[in-house]
Short mmCIF file of C-alpha atoms in Angstrom, two decimals:
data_model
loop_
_atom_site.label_atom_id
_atom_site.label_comp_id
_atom_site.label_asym_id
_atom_site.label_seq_id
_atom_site.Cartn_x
_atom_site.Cartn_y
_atom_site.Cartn_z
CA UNK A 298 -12.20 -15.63 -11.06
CA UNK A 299 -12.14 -13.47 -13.81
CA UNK A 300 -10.44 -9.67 -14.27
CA UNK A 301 -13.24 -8.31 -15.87
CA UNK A 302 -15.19 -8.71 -12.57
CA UNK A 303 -12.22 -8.74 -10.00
CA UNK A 304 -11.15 -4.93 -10.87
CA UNK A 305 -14.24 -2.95 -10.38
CA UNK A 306 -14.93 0.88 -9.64
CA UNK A 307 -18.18 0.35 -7.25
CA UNK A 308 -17.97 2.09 -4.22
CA UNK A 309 -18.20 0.81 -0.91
CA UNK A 310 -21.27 2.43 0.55
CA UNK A 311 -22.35 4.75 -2.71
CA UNK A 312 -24.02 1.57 -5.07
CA UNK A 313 -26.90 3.33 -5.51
CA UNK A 314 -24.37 6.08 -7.48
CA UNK A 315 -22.53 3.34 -9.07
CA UNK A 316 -24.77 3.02 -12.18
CA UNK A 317 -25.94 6.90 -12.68
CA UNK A 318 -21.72 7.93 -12.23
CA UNK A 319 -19.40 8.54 -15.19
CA UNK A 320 -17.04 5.01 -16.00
CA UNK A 321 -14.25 6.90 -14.80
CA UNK A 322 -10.33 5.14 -14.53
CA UNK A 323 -9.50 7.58 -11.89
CA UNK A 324 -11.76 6.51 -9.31
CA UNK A 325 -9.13 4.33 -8.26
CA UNK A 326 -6.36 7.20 -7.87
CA UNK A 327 -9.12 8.70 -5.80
CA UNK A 328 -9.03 6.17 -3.14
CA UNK A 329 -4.73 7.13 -3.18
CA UNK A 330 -6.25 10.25 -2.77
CA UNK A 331 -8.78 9.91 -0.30
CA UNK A 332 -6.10 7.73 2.07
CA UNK A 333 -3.12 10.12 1.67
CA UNK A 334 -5.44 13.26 3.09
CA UNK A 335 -7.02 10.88 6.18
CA UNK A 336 -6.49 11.28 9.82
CA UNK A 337 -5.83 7.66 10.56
CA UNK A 338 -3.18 8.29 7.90
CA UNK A 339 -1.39 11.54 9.24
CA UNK A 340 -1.41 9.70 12.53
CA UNK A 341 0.73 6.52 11.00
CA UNK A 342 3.82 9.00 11.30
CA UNK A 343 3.76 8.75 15.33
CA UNK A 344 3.66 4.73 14.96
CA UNK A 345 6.51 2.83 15.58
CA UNK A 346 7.47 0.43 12.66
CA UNK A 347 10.18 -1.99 13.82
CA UNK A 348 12.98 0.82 15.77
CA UNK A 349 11.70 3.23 17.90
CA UNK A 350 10.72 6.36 16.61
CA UNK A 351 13.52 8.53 16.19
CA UNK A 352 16.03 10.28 18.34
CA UNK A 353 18.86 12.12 16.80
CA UNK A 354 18.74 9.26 14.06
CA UNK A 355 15.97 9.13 11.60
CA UNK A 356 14.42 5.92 10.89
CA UNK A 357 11.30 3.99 9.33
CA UNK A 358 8.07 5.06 11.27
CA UNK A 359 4.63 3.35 9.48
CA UNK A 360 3.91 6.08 7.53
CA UNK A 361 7.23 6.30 5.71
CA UNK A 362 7.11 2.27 5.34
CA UNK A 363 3.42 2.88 4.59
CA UNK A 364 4.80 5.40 1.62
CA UNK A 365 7.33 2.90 0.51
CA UNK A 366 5.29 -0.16 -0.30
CA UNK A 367 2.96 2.04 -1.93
CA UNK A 368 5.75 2.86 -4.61
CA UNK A 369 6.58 -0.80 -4.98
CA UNK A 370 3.61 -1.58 -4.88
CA UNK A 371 2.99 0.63 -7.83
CA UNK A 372 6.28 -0.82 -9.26
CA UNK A 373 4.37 -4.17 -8.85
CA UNK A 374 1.28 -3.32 -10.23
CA UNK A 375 2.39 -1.68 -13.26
CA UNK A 376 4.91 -4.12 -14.47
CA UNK A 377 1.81 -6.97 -14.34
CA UNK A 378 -0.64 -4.99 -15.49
CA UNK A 379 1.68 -4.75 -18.99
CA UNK A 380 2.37 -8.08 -18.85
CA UNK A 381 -0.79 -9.35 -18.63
CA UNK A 382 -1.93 -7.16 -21.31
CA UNK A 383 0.39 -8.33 -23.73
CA UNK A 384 -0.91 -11.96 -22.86
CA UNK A 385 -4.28 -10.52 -23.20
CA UNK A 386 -5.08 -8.14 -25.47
CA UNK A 387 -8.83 -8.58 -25.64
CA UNK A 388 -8.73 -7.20 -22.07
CA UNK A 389 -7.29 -3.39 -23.36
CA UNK A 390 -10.74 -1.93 -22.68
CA UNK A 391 -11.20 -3.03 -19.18
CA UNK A 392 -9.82 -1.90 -16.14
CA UNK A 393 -6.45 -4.20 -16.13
CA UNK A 394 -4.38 -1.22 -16.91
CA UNK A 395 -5.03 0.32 -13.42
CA UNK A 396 -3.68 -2.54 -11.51
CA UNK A 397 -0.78 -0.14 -10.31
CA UNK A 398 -3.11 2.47 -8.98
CA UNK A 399 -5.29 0.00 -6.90
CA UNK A 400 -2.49 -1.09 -5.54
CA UNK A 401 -0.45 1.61 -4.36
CA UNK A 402 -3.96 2.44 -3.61
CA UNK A 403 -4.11 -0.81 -1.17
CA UNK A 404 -0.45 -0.52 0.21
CA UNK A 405 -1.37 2.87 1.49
CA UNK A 406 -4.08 1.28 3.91
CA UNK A 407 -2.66 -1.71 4.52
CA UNK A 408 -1.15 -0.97 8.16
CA UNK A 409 -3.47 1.73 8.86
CA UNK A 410 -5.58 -0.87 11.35
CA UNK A 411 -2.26 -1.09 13.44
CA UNK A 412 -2.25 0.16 16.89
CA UNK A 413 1.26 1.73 18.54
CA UNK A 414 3.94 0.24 18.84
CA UNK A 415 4.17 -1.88 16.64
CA UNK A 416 3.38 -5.65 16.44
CA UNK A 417 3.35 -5.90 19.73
CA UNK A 418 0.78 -3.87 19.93
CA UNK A 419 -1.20 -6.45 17.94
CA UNK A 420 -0.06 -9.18 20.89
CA UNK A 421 -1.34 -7.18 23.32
CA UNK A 422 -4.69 -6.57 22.86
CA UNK A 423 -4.53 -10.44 21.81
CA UNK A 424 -3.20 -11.82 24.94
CA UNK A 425 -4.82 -9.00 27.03
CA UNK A 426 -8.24 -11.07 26.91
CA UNK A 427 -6.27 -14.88 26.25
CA UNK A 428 -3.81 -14.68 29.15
CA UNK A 429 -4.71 -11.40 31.26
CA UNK A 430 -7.72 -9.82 33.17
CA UNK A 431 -10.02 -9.98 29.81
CA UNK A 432 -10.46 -13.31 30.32
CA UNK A 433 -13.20 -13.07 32.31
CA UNK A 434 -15.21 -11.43 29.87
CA UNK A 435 -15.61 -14.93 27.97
CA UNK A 436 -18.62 -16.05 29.37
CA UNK A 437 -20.20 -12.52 28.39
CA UNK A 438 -19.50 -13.09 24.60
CA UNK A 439 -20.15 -15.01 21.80
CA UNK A 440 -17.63 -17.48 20.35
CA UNK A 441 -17.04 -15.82 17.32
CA UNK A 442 -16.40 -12.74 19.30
CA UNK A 443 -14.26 -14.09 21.63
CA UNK A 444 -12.08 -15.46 18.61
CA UNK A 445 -11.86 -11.66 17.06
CA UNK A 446 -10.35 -10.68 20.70
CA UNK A 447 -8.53 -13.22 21.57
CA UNK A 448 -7.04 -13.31 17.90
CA UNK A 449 -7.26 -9.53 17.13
CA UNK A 450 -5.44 -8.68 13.96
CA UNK A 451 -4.29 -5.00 12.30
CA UNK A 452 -5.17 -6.84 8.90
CA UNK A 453 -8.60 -7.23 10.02
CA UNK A 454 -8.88 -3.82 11.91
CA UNK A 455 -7.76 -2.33 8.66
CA UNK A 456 -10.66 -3.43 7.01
CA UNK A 457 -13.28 -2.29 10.08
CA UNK A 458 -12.17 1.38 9.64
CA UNK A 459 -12.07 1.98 6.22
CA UNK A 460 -15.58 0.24 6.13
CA UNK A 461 -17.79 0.58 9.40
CA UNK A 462 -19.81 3.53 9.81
CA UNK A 463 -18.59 5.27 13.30
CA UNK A 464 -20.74 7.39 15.26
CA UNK A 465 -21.59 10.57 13.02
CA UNK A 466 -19.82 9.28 10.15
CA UNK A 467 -21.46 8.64 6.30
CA UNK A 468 -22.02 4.58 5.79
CA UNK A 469 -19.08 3.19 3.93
CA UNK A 470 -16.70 4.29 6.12
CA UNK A 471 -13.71 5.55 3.48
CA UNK A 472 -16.20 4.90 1.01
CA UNK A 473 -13.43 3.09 -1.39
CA UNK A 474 -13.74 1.05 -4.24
CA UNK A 475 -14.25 -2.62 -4.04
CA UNK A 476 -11.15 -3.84 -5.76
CA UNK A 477 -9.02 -1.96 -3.42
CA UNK A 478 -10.53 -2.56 -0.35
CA UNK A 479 -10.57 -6.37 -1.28
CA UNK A 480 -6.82 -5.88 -2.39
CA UNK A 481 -5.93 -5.15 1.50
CA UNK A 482 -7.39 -8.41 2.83
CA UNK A 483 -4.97 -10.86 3.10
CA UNK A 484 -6.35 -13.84 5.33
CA UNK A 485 -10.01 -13.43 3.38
CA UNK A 486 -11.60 -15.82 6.35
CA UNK A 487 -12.88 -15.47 10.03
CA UNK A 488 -10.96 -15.20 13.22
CA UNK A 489 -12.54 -18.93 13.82
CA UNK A 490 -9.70 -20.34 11.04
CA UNK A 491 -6.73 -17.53 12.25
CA UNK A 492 -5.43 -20.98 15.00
CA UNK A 493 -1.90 -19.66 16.26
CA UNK A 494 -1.19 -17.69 13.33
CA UNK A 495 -3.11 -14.80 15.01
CA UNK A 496 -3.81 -13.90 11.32
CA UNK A 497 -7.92 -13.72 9.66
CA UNK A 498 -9.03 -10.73 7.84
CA UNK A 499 -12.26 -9.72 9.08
CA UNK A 500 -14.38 -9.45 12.08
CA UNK A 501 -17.67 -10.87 13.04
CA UNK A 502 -18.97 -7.37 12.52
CA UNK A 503 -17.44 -7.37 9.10
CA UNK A 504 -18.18 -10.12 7.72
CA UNK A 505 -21.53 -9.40 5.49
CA UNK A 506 -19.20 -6.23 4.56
CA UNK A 507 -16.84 -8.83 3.34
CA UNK A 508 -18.90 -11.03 1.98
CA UNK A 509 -20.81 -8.18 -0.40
CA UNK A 510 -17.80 -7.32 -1.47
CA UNK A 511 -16.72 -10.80 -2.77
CA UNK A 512 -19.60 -11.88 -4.12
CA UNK A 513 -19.52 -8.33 -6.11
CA UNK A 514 -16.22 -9.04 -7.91
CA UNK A 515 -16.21 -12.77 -8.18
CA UNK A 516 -13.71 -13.96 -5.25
CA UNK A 517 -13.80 -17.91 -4.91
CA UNK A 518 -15.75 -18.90 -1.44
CA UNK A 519 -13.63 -21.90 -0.11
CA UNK A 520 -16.05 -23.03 2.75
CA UNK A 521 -18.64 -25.22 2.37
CA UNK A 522 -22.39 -24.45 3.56
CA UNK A 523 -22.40 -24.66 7.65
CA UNK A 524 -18.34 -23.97 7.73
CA UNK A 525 -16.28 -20.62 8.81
CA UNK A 526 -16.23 -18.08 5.92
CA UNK A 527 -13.45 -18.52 3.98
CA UNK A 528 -12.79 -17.24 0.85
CA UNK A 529 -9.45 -17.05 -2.37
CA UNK A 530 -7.55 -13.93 -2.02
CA UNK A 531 -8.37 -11.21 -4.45
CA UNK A 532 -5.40 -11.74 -7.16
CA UNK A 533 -3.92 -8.53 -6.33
CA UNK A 534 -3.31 -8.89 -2.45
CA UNK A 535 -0.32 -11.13 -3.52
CA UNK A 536 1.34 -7.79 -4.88
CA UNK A 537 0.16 -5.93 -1.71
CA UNK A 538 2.05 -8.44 0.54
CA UNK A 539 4.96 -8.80 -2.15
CA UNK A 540 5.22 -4.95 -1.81
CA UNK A 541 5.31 -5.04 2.06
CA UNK A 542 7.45 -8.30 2.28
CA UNK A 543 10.26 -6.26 -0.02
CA UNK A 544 9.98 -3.56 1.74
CA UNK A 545 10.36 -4.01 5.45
CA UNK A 546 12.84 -6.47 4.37
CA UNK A 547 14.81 -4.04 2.20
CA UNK A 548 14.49 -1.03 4.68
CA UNK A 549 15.06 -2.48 7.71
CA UNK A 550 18.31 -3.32 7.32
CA UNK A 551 19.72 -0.13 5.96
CA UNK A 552 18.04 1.39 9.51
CA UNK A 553 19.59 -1.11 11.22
CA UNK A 554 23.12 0.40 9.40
CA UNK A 555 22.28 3.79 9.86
CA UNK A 556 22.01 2.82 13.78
CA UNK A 557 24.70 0.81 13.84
CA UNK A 558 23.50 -2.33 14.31
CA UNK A 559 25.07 -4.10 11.44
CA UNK A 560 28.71 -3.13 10.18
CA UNK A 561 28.71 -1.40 6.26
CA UNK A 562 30.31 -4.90 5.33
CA UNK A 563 27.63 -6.80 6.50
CA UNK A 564 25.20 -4.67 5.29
CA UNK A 565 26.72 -4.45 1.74
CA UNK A 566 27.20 -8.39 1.47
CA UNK A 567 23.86 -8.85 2.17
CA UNK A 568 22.38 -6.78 -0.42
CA UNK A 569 25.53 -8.11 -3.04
CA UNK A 570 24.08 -11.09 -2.69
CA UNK A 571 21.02 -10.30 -5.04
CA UNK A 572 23.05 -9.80 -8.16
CA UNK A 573 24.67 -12.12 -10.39
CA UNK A 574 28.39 -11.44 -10.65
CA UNK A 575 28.46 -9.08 -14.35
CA UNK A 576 25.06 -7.55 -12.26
CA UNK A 577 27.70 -6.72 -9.30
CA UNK A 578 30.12 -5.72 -10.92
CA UNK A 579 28.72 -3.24 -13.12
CA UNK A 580 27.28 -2.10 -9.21
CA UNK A 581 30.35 -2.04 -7.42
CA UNK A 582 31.49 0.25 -10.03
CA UNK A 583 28.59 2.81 -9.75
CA UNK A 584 29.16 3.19 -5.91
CA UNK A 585 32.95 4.13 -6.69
CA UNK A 586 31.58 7.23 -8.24
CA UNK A 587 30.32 8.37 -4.62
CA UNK A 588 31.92 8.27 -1.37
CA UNK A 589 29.47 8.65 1.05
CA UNK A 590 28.87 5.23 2.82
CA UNK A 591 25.17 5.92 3.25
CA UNK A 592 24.47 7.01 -0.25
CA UNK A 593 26.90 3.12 -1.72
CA UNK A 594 23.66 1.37 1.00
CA UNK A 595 21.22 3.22 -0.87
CA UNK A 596 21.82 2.36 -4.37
CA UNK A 597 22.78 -1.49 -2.94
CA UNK A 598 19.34 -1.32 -1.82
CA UNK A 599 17.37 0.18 -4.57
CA UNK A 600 18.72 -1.84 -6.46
CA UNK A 601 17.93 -5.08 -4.56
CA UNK A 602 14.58 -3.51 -4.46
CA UNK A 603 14.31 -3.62 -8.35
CA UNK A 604 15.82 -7.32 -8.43
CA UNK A 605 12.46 -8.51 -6.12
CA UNK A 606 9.96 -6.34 -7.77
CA UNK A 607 11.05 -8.38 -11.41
CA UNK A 608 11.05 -11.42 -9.56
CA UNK A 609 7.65 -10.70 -8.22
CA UNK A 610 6.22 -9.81 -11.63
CA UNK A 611 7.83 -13.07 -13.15
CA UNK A 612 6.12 -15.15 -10.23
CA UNK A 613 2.68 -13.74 -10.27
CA UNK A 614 2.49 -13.58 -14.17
CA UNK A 615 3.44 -17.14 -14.59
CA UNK A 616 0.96 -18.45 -12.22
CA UNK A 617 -1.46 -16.14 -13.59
CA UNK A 618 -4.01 -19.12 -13.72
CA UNK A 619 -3.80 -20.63 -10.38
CA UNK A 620 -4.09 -16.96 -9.07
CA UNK A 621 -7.50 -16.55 -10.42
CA UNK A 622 -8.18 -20.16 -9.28
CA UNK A 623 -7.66 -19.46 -6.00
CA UNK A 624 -5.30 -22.37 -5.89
CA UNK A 625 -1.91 -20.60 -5.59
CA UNK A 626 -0.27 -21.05 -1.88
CA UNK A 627 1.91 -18.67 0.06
CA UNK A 628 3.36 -15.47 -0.95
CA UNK A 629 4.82 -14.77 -3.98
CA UNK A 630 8.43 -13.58 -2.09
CA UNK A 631 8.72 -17.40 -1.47
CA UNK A 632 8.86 -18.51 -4.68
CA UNK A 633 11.63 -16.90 -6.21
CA UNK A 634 14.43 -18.54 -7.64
CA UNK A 635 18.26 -18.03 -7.08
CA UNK A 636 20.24 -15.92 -6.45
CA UNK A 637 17.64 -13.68 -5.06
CA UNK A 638 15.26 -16.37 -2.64
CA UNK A 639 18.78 -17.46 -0.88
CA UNK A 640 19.93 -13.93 -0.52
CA UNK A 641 16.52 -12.59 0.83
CA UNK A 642 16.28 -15.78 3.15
CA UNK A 643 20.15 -14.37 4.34
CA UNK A 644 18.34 -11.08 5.00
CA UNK A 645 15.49 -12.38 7.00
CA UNK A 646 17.52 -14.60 9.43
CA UNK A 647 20.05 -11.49 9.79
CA UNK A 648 17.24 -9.93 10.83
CA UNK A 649 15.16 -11.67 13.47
CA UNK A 650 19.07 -12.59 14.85
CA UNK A 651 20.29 -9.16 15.51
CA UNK A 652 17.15 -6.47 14.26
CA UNK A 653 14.32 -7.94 16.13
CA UNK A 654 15.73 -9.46 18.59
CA UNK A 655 18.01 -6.15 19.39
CA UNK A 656 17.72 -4.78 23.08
CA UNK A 657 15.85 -1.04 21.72
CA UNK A 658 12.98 -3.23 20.10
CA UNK A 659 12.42 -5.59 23.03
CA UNK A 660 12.65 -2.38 24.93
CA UNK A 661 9.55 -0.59 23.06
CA UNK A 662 7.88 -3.88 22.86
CA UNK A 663 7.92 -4.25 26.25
CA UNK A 664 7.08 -0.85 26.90
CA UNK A 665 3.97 -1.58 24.59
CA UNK A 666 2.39 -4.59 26.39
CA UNK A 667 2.33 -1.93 29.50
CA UNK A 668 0.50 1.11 27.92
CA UNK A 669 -1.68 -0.95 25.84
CA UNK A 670 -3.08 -3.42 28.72
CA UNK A 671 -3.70 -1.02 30.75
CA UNK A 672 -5.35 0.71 28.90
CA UNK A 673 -7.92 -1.73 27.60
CA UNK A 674 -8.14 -2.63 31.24
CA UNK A 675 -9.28 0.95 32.54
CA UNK A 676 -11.67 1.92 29.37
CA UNK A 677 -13.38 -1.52 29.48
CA UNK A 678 -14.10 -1.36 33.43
CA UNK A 679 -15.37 2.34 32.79
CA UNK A 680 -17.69 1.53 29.02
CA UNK A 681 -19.12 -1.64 31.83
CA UNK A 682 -19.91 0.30 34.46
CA UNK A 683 -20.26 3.96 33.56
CA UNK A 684 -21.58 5.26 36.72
CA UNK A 685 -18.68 5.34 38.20
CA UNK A 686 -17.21 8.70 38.78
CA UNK A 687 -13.46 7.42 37.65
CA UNK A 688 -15.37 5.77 35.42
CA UNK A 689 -16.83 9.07 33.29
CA UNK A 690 -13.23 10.80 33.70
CA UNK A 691 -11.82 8.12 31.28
CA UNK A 692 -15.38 8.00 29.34
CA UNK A 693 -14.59 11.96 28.42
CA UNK A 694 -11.44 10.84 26.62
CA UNK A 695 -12.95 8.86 24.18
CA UNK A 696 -14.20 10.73 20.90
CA UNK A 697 -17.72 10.38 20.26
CA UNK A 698 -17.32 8.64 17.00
CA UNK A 699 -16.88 5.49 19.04
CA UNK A 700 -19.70 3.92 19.99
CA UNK A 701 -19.37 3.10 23.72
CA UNK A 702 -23.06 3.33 24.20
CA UNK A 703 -23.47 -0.13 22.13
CA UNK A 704 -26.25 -2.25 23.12
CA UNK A 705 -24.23 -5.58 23.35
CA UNK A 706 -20.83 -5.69 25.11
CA UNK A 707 -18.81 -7.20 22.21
CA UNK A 708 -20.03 -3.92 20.88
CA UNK A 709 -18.64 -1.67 23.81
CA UNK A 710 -15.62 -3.84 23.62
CA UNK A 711 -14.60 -3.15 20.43
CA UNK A 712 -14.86 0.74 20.52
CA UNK A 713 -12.37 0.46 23.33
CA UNK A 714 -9.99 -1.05 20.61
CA UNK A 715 -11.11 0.92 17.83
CA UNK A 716 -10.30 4.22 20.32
CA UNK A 717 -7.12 2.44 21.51
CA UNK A 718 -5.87 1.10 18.18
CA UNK A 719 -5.91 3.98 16.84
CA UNK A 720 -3.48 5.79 19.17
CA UNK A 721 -0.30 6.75 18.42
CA UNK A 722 2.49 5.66 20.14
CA UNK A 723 3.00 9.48 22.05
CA UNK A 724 -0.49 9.45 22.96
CA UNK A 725 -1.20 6.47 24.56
CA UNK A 726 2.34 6.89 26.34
CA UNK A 727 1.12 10.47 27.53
CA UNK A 728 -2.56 9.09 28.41
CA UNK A 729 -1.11 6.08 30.01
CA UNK A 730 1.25 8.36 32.17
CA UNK A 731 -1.35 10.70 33.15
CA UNK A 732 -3.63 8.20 34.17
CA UNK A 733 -0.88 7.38 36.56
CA UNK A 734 0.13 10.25 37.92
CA UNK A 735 2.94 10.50 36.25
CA UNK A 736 2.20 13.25 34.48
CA UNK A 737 0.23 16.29 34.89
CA UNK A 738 -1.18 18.84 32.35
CA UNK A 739 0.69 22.60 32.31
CA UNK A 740 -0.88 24.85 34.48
#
């Protein structure tokens, strides 16, 4: 793979403009643009993130996370695209410089396929057709297309709305440049490969969308003639994920402070942990300046934060070549050297012990498998058999951008989902309620 081809303008559903369009730099800070004034966007504030969305407290929702990793990914982007221009000069008039754009670009859309609340959301449309009542839909279905339900994925349903043409909407969905909507798929291959890692990054429906776009910019196919698709990432979806991996990481843990889940002294030692011991002193002195408990976390984390996003750089420049060969494995978080891959490994055990595992996100995760299955259980049984009169009371929910008419089930099946996943967590807890009686419209 080269960078001349991997970083191109195109866009997604407007070729036939590509050619007769100005060269512009700034098409790619229009797709920041075009994301940050979206409704699937707006809506990411009413989506749980890890905690459950706030009470008197204030914590990470997705669209403040989703804000976040944009910036680092920015951070990210920047710092390689300099570095890599100093190691390349003859690449000054190409596109390389806007590697930070595209991917705050990216980070921006990169959870905006998740349904509410949270991960678990993810599971339950998953096991919803592998362990519940959707299993007997498999004989009605393909194989693929039993593989994108059974394995469905927020990566992958990412990718389907900012590229498939609903009902009444222009073809190329967000209409985005190539090089950032390749920079958001990170498990380029079919739901066929995703095994128990519940991970692929498109659907079946997808996958010529996919496919156009890799073949476009150069990405290395990996399968063989007569396999599952499977393609190298797109260089720059290791920054995406190194942005994201930082941080939820990073921010979780100073929510999990703010809510008292872990003490100020376990907080602070596990960010203290990042810096060498002239780095933390030279720290420990800066937070004597202030007082305020919340503001010493902060600049602990901030500064952690800068610590990965060097690391990062370091990692992604020096394997510059096995990047582009589509030969580099895992991401880029796990490759860092000490002290900062033994103090982020600290973090993430901390975390799954007494963050993910606390009793308020088992409670909303819980909660979740609930509203979400039955859901997908009612508006299935009503998009099958629409002449029922229960049936058309749930049909007159739906918006009429999702096609629910399709010809093919698969098709009626996946409107459901794209209706459903894109929920936030207060509306599918007041639809699900009302649908039970449990609550009734003001009269």
């Amino acid at each position: 793979m080269n960078w001349e081809q991997l970083i191109s303008n195109k866009r997604f559903g407007l070729e036939a403009y590509h050619h007769t369009r100005k060269d512009d730099r700034t098409e790619f800070q229009r797709d920041y643009d075009r994301l940050i004034f979206s409704a699937p966007f707006r809506r990411l504030q009413n989506k749980t993130q890890v905690f459950p969305l706030p009470g008197s407290i204030f914590v990470h929702n997705r669209l403040t996370h989703s804000l976040e990793v944009s910036c680092v990914g920015r951070s990210l982007g920047n710092e390689v695209a300099l570095r890599l221009l100093q190691l390349h000069p003859e690449l000054a008039d190409t596109h390389l410089s806007e590697i930070g754009s595209i991917v705050s670009a990216a980070c921006l859309a990169h959870d905006l396929g998740n349904p509410p609340f949270g991960h678990s959301g993810e599971q339950a449309i998953g096991t919803y057709f592998s362990e519940g009542k959707g299993q007997s839909l498999r004989p009605l279905v393909s194989e693929e297309e039993w593989e994108d339900l059974i394995h469905f994925e927020g990566n992958a349903n990412a990718f389907r709305l900012l590229t498939h043409q609903f009902c009444g909407r222009r073809p190329g969905g967000f209409v985005l440049t190539y090089s950032t909507l390749a920079s958001i798929v990170k498990y380029p291959y079919s739901a066929s490969l995703a095994g128990n890692k519940q991970k692929f990054g498109f659907f079946t429906t997808e996958t010529n969308d996919y496919r156009k776009i890799a073949e476009e910019l150069g990405i290395r196919c990996l399968s063989r003639e007569g396999e599952p698709l499977r393609y190298a990432r797109h260089p720059l979806v290791y920054l995406v994920e190194a942005a994201d991996d930082i941080c939820y990481q990073m921010m979780d843990l100073e929510d999990a402070h703010k809510l008292k889940i872990l003490t100020t002294d376990e907080t602070k030692a596990l960010y203290a942990a990042f810096f060498s011991a002239e780095r933390l002193k030279h720290i420990q002195e800066t937070c004597r300046l202030v007082s305020d408990t919340n503001e010493q976390i902060a600049y602990l984390r901030s500064s952690a934060i800068g610590v990965l996003v060097k690391e990062c750089t370091r990692i992604f420049v020096e394997n510059e070549r096995q990047i582009l060969e589509g030969t580099f494995e895992g991401p880029l978080i796990r490759q860092m050297a000490s002290p900062a891959k033994e103090a982020y490994e600290a973090c993430s055990r901390t975390a799954f012990a007494k963050i993910y595992c606390s009793k308020d996100v088992v409670d909303i995760e819980l909660a979740g498998y609930r509203v979400i299955t039955t859901l997908i259980d009612l508006m299935i049984d009503a998009v099958r058999f629409p002449e029922k009169a229960y049936s058309q009371l749930l049909i007159n929910r739906i918006s009429t951008q999702y096609d629910i008419h399709a010809p093919s089930l698969f098709g009626k099946i996946q409107a459901v989902l794209d209706y459903i996943s894109g929920m936030t967590d207060v509306y599918a807890l007041d639809l699900y309620r009302k649908i039970n009686g449990n609550s009734l419209p003001a009269v």
